[in-house]
CSV table of C-alpha atoms in Angstrom, one decimal:
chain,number,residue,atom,x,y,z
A,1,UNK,CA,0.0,0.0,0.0
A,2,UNK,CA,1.5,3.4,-0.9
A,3,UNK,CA,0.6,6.1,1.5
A,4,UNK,CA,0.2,8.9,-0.7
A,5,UNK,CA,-2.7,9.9,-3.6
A,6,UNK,CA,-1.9,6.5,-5.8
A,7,UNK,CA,-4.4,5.7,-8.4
A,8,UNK,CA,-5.4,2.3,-8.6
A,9,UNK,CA,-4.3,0.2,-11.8
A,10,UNK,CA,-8.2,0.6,-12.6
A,11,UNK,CA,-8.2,4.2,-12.6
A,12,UNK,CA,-5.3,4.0,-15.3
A,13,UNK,CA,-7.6,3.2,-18.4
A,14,UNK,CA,-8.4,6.0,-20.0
A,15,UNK,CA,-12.0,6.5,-20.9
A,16,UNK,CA,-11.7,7.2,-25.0
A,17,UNK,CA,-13.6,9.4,-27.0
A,18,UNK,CA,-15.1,11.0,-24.1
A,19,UNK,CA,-14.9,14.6,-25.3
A,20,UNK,CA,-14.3,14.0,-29.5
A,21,UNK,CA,-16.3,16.6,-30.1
A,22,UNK,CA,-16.3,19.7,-27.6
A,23,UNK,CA,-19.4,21.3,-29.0
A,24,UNK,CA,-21.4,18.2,-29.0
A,25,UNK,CA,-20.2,16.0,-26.3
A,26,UNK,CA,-18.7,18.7,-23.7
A,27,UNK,CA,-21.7,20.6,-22.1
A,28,UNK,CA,-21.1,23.4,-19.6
A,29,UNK,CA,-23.0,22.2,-16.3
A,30,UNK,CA,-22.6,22.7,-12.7
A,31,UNK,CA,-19.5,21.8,-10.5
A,32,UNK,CA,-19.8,19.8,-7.2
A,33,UNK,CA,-19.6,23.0,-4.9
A,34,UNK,CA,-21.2,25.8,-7.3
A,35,UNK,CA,-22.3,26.7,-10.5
A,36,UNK,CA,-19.3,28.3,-12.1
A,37,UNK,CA,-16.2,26.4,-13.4
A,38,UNK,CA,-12.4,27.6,-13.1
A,39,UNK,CA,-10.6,27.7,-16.3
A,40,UNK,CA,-7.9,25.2,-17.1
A,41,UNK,CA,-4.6,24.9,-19.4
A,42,UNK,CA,-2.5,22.3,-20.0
A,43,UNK,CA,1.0,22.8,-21.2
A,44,UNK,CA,4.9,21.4,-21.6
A,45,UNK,CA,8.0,22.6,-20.2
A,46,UNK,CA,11.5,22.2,-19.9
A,47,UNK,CA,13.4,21.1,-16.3
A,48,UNK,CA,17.5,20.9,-16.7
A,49,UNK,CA,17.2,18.1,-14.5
A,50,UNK,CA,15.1,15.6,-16.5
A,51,UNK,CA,15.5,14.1,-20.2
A,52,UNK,CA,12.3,14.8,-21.1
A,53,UNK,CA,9.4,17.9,-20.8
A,54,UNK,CA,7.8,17.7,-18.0
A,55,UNK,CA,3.7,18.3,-17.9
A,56,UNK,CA,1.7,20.7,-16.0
A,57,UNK,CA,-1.6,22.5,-16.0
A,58,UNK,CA,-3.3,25.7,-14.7
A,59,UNK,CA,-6.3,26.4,-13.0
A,60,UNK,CA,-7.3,29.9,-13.1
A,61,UNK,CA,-10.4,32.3,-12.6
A,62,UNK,CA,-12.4,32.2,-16.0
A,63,UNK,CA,-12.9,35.1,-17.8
A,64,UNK,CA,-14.6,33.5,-21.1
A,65,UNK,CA,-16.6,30.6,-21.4
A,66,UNK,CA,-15.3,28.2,-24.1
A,67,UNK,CA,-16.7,24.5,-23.5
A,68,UNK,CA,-16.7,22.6,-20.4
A,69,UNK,CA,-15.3,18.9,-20.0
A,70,UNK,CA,-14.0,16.6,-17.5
A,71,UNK,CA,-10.4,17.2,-16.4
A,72,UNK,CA,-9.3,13.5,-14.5
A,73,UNK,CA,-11.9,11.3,-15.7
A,74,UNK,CA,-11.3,7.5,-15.4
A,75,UNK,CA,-13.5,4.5,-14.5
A,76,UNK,CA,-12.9,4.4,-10.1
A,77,UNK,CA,-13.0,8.6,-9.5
A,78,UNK,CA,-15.1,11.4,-10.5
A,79,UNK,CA,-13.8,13.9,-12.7
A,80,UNK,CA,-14.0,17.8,-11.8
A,81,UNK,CA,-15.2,19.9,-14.9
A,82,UNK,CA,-13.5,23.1,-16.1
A,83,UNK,CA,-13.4,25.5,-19.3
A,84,UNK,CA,-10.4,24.4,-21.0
A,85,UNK,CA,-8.3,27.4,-22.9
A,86,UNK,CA,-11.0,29.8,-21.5
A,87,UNK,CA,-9.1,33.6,-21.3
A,88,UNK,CA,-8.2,34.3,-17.6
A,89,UNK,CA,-10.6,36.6,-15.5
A,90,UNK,CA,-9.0,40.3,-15.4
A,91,UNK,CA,-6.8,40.9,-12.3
A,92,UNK,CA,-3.9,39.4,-10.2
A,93,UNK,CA,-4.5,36.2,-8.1
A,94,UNK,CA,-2.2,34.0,-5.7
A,95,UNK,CA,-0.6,31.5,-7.2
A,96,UNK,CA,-0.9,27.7,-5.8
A,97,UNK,CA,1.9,25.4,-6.7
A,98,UNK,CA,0.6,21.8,-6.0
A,99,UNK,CA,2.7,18.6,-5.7
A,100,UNK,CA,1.2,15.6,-6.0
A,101,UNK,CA,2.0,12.3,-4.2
A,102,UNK,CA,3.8,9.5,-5.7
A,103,UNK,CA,1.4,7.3,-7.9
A,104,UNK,CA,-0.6,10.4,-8.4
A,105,UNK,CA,-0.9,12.7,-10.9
A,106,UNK,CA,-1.7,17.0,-11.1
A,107,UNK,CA,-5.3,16.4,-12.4
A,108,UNK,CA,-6.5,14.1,-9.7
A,109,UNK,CA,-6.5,16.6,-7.4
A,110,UNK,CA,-9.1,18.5,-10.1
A,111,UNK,CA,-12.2,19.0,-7.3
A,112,UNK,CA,-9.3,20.9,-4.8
A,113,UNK,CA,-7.9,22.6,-7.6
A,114,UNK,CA,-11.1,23.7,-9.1
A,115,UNK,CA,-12.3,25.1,-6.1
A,116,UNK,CA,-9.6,26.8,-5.1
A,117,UNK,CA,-9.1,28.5,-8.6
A,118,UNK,CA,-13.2,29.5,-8.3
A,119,UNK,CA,-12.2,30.9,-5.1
A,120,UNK,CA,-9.7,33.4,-6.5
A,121,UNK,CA,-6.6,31.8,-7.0
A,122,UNK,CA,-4.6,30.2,-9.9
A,123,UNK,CA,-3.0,26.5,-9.1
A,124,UNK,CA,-0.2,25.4,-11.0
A,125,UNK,CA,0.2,21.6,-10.9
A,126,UNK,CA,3.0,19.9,-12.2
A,127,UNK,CA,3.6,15.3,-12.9
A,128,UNK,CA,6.6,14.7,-11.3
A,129,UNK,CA,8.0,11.9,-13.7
A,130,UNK,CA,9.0,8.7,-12.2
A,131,UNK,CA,6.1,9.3,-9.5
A,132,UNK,CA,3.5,9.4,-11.0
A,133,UNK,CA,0.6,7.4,-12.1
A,134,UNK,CA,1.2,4.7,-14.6
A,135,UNK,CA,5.2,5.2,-13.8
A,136,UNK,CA,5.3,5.6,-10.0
A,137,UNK,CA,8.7,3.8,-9.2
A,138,UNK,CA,10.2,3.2,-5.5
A,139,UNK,CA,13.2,4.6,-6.7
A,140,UNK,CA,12.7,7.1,-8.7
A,141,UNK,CA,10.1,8.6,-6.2
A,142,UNK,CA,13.3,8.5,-3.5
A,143,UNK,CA,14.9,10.9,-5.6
A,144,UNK,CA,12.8,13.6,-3.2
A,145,UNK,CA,15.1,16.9,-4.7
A,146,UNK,CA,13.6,16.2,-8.5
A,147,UNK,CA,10.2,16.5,-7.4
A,148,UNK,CA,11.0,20.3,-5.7
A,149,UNK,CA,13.0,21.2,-8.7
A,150,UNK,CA,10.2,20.6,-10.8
A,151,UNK,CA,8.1,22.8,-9.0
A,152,UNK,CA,10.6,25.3,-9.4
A,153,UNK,CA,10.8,25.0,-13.0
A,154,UNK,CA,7.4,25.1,-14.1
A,155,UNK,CA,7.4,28.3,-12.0
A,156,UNK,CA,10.0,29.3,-14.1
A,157,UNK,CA,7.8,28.5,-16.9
A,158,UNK,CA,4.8,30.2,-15.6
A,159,UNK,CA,6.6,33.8,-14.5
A,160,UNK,CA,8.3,33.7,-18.7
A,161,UNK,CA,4.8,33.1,-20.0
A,162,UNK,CA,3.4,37.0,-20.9
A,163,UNK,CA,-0.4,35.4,-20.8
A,164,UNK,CA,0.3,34.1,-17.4
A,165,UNK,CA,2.5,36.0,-15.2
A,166,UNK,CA,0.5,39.2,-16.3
A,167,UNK,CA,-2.2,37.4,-13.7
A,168,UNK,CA,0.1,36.0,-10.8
A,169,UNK,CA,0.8,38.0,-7.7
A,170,UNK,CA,4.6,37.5,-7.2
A,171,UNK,CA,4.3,38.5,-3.2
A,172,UNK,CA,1.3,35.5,-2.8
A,173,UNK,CA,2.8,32.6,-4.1
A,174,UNK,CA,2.4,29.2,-2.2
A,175,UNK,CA,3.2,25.8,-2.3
A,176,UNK,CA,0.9,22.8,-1.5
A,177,UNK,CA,1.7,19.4,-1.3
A,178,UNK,CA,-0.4,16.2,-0.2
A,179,UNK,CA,1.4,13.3,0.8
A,180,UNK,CA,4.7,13.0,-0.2
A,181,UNK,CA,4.0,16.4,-2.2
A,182,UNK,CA,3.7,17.2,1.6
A,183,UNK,CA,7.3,16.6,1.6
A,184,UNK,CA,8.3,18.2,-1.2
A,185,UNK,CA,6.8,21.3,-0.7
A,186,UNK,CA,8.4,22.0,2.7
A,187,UNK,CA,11.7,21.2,1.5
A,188,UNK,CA,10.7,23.8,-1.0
A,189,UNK,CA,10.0,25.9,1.9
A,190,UNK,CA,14.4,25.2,3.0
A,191,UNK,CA,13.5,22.1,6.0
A,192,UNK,CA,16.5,19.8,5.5
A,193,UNK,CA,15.4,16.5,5.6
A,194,UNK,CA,17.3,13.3,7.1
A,195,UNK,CA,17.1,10.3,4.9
A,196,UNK,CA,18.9,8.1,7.5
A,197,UNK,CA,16.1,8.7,9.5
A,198,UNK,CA,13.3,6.9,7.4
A,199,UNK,CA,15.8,4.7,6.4
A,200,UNK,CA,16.1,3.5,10.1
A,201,UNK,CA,12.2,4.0,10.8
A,202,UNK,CA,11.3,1.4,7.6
A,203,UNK,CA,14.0,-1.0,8.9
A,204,UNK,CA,12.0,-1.3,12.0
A,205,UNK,CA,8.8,-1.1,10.3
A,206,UNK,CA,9.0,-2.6,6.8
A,207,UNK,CA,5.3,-2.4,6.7
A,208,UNK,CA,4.5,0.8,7.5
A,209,UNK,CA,2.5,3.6,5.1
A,210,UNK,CA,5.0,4.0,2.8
A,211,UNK,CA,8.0,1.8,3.8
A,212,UNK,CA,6.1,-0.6,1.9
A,213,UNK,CA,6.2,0.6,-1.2
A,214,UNK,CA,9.8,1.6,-0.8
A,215,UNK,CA,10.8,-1.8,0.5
A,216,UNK,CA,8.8,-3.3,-2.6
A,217,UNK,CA,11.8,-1.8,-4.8
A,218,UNK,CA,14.6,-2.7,-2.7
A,219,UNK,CA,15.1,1.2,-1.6
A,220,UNK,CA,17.2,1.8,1.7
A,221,UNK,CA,17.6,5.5,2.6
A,222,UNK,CA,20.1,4.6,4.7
A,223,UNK,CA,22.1,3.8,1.3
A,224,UNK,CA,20.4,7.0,-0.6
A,225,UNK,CA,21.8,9.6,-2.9
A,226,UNK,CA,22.1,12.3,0.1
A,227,UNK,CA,22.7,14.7,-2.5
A,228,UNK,CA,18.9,14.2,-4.0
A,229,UNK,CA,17.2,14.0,-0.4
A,230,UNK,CA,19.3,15.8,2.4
A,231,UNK,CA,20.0,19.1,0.9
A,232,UNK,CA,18.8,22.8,1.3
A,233,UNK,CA,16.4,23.1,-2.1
A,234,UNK,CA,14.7,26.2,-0.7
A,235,UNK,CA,13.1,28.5,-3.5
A,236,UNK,CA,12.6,32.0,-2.2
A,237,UNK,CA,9.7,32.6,-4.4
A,238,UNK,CA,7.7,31.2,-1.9
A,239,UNK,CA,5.7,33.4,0.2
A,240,UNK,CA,4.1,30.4,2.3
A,241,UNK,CA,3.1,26.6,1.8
A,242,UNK,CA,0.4,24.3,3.0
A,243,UNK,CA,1.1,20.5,3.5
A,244,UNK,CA,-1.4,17.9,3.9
A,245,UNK,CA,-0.1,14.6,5.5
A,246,UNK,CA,2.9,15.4,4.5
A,247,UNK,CA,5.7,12.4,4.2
A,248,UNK,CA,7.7,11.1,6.7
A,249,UNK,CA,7.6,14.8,9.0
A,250,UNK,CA,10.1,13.2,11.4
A,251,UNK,CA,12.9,13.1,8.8
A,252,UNK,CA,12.9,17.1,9.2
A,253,UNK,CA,16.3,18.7,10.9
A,254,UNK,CA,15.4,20.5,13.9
A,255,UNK,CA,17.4,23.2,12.7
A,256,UNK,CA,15.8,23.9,9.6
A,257,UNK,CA,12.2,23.5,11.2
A,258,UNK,CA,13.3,26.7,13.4
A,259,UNK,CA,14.6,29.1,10.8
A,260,UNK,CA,11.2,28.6,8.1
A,261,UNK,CA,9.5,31.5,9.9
A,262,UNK,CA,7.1,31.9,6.3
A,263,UNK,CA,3.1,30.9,6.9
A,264,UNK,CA,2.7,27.5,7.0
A,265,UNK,CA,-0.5,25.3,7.1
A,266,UNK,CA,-0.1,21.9,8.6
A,267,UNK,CA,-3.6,19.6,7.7
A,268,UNK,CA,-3.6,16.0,9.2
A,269,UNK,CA,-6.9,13.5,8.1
A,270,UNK,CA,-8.2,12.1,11.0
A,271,UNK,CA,-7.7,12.3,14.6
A,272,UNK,CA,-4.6,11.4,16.8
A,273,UNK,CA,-5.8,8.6,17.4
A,274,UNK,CA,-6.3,7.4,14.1
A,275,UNK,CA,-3.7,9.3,11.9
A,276,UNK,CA,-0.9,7.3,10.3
A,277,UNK,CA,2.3,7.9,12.4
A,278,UNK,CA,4.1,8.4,9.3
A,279,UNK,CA,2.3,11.3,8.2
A,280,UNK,CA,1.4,12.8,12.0
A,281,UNK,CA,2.5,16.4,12.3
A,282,UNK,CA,1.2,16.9,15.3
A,283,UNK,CA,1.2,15.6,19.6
A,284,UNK,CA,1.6,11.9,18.5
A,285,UNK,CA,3.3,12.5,15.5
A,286,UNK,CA,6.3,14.7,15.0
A,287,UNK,CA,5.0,17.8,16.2
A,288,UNK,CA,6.1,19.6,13.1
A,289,UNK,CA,3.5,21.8,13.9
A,290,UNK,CA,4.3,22.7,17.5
A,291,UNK,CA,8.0,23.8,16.6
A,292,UNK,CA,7.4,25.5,13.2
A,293,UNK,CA,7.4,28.9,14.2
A,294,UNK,CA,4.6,30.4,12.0
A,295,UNK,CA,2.4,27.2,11.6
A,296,UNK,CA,-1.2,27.0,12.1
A,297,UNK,CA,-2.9,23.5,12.5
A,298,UNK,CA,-6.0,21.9,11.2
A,299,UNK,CA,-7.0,18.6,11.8
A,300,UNK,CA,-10.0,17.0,9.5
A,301,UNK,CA,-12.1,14.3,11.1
A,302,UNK,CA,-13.5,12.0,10.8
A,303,UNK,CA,-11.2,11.2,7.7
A,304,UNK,CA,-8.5,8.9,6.3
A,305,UNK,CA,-5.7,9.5,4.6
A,306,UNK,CA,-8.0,8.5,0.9
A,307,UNK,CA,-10.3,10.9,2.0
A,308,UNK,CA,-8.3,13.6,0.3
A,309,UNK,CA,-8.6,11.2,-3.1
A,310,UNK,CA,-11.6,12.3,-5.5
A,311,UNK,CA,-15.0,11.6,-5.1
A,312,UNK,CA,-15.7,7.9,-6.4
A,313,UNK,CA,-17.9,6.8,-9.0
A,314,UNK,CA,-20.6,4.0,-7.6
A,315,UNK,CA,-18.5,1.3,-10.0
A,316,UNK,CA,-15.7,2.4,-8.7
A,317,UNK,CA,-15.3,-0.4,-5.4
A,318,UNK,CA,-16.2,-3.3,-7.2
A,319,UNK,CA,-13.8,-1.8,-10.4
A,320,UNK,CA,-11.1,-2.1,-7.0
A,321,UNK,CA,-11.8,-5.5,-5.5
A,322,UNK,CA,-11.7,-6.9,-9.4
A,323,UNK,CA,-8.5,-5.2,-9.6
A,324,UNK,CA,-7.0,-6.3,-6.1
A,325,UNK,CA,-6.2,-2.8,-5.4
A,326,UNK,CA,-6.6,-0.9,-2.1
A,327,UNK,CA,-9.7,0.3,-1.3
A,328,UNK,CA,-9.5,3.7,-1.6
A,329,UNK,CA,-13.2,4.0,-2.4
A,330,UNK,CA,-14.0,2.8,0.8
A,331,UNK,CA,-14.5,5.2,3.9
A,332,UNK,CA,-15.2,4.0,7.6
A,333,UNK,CA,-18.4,5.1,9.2
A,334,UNK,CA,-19.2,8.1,9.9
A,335,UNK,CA,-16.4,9.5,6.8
A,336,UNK,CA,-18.1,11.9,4.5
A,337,UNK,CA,-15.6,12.4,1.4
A,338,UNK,CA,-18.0,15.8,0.1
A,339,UNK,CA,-17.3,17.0,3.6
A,340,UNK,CA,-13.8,16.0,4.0
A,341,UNK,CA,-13.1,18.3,0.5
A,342,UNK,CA,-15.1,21.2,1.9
A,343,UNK,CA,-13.5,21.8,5.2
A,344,UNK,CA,-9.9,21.5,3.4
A,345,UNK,CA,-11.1,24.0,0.6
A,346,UNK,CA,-12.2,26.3,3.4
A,347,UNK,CA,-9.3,26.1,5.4
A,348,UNK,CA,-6.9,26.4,2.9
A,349,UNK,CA,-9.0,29.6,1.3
A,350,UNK,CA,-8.8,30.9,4.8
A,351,UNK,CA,-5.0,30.3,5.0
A,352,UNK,CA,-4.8,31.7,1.4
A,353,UNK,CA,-6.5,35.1,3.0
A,354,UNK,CA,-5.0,35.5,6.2
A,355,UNK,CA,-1.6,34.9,5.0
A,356,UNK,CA,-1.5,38.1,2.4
A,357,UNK,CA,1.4,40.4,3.1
């Protein structure tokens, strides 16, 4: 089982054909949490650092309508719905940069996305190759300093693009990460982390949220590249960042924790009682929210770790069982998924707001 925002093997079939025609088969309707839908861009750029482009997309406050159509669709989640190439609203927004976990991918993360571009703000989200879905690999996904740089790159990309950065407010731009994006976002942020650390944690607990799926491809960080996972990455662009279960918290230096003195938001799923310890920020975890010095806490519950995963379609937990895969669909009692999405689109908004210079 991987700990972060995997899509099953399932969700990996494409569904063909399923906007051939935009007139005809792409109709503008309503979004899960309100009638209007964000705009969203897809587009290519260039990292020094990999072989190949690297993809990303834009969300963004619509200032046209062109046609609507489903941005993450797949047989096990629901898709969110934008207005693809739509002109950007008038104005300048906060800009979002949002890191994905290993085995996911920047569009299924669409509904938070979505909302938060509705809300006001642009999100940038960015593949990180080698971690994500259809060629998620233990190894590659260890190399934690390639998946920072290429957030910084397709910021790069975004500031040199005349129809973009004319929109982006250069003092209010964030990172998020969920997951293991967690952990690459507040590296982005400058915390040093310690791979020895996780390396000794998933020697004692081999299988562990995410040792697992290290272990599966013979990964020991106690053996790593130090270069690619202990160094300072920090991008100063960065006005503030929000991690949701972030990665492996207790791999952060103390040291670094107490310099990042930017806005932070820390978001756990769940209570203490039932958060992963792996992914625990706070009085049973790490505390990486205690001894950041400008971090504010949120903890969502009743929730799970999935519950940050998109809405299901009603196929989509027998599509699982078939497959063998985890069962990501499924929620414990009392878990509203809808609700889980609102209260982190709220807080983060709220974070968004309160954090402005």
């Amino acid at each position: 089982m991987i700990f972060q925002d995997a899509v099953p093997t399932a969700a990996l079939r494409a569904v063909k054909g399923a906007c051939i025609a935009p007139i005809l088969a792409c109709t503008l309707v309503t979004s899960a949490f309100g009638a209007d839908l964000a705009g969203y861009d897809r587009f290519d750029f260039k990292a020094d650092h990999r072989a190949g482009l690297v993809q990303a997309s834009l969300w963004y406050p619509a200032g046209t309508s062109t046609y609507a159509a489903p941005v993450g669709d797949g047989p096990v989640f629901q898709p969110a719905r934008a207005l693809i190439g739509a002109a950007i609203k008038p104005g300048h927004y906060p800009l979002v940069v949002l890191s994905h976990g290993s085995g996911g991918n920047m569009d299924g993360l669409g509904w938070l996305s979505s909302e938060l571009a509705k809300d006001g703000a642009m999100v940038l989200a960015v593949n990180h190759p080698g971690s994500t879905s259809g060629d998620s690999s233990p190894r590659r996904s260890a190399r934690f300093a390639e998946r920072v740089w290429d957030l910084s790159a397709a910021l790069d990309h975004v500031l040199a693009t005349p129809d973009f950065v004319q929109h982006v407010d250069r003092d209010r731009i964030y990172a998020l990460g969920f997951s293991l994006g967690g952990t690459t976002v507040l590296q982005g942020m400058g915390l040093e982390f310690r791979a020895k650390r996780l390396g000794d944690y998933c020697a004692e607990n081999a299988e562990a949220p995410g040792c697992d799926f290290y272990g599966s491809g013979g990964v020991d960080f106690r053996k790593a590249d130090f270069d690619l996972t202990d160094g300072n990455y920090r991008d100063t662009r960065y006005a503030g960042t929000i991690a949701v279960d972030p990665g492996f918290p207790f791999g952060f230096t103390e040291e670094s924790i107490a310099s990042m003195d930017k806005p932070a938001l820390l978001i756990n799923l769940g209570s203490q009682e039932t958060i992963w310890w792996a992914v625990n920020v706070g009085d049973k975890g790490a505390r990486l929210a205690e001894k950041l010095p400008n971090a504010e806490f949120v903890e969502i519950s009743p929730a799970t770790h999935f519950s940050f995963l998109a809405e299901c379609k009603e196929a989509g937990p027998q599509i699982l069982r078939a497959e063998q895969d985890d069962p990501v669909c499924d929620e414990p009692q009392g878990v509203d998924r809808v609700d889980v999405h609102r209260r982190a689109v709220d807080a983060v908004s709220r974070f968004l707001a309160q954090a402005a210079p």
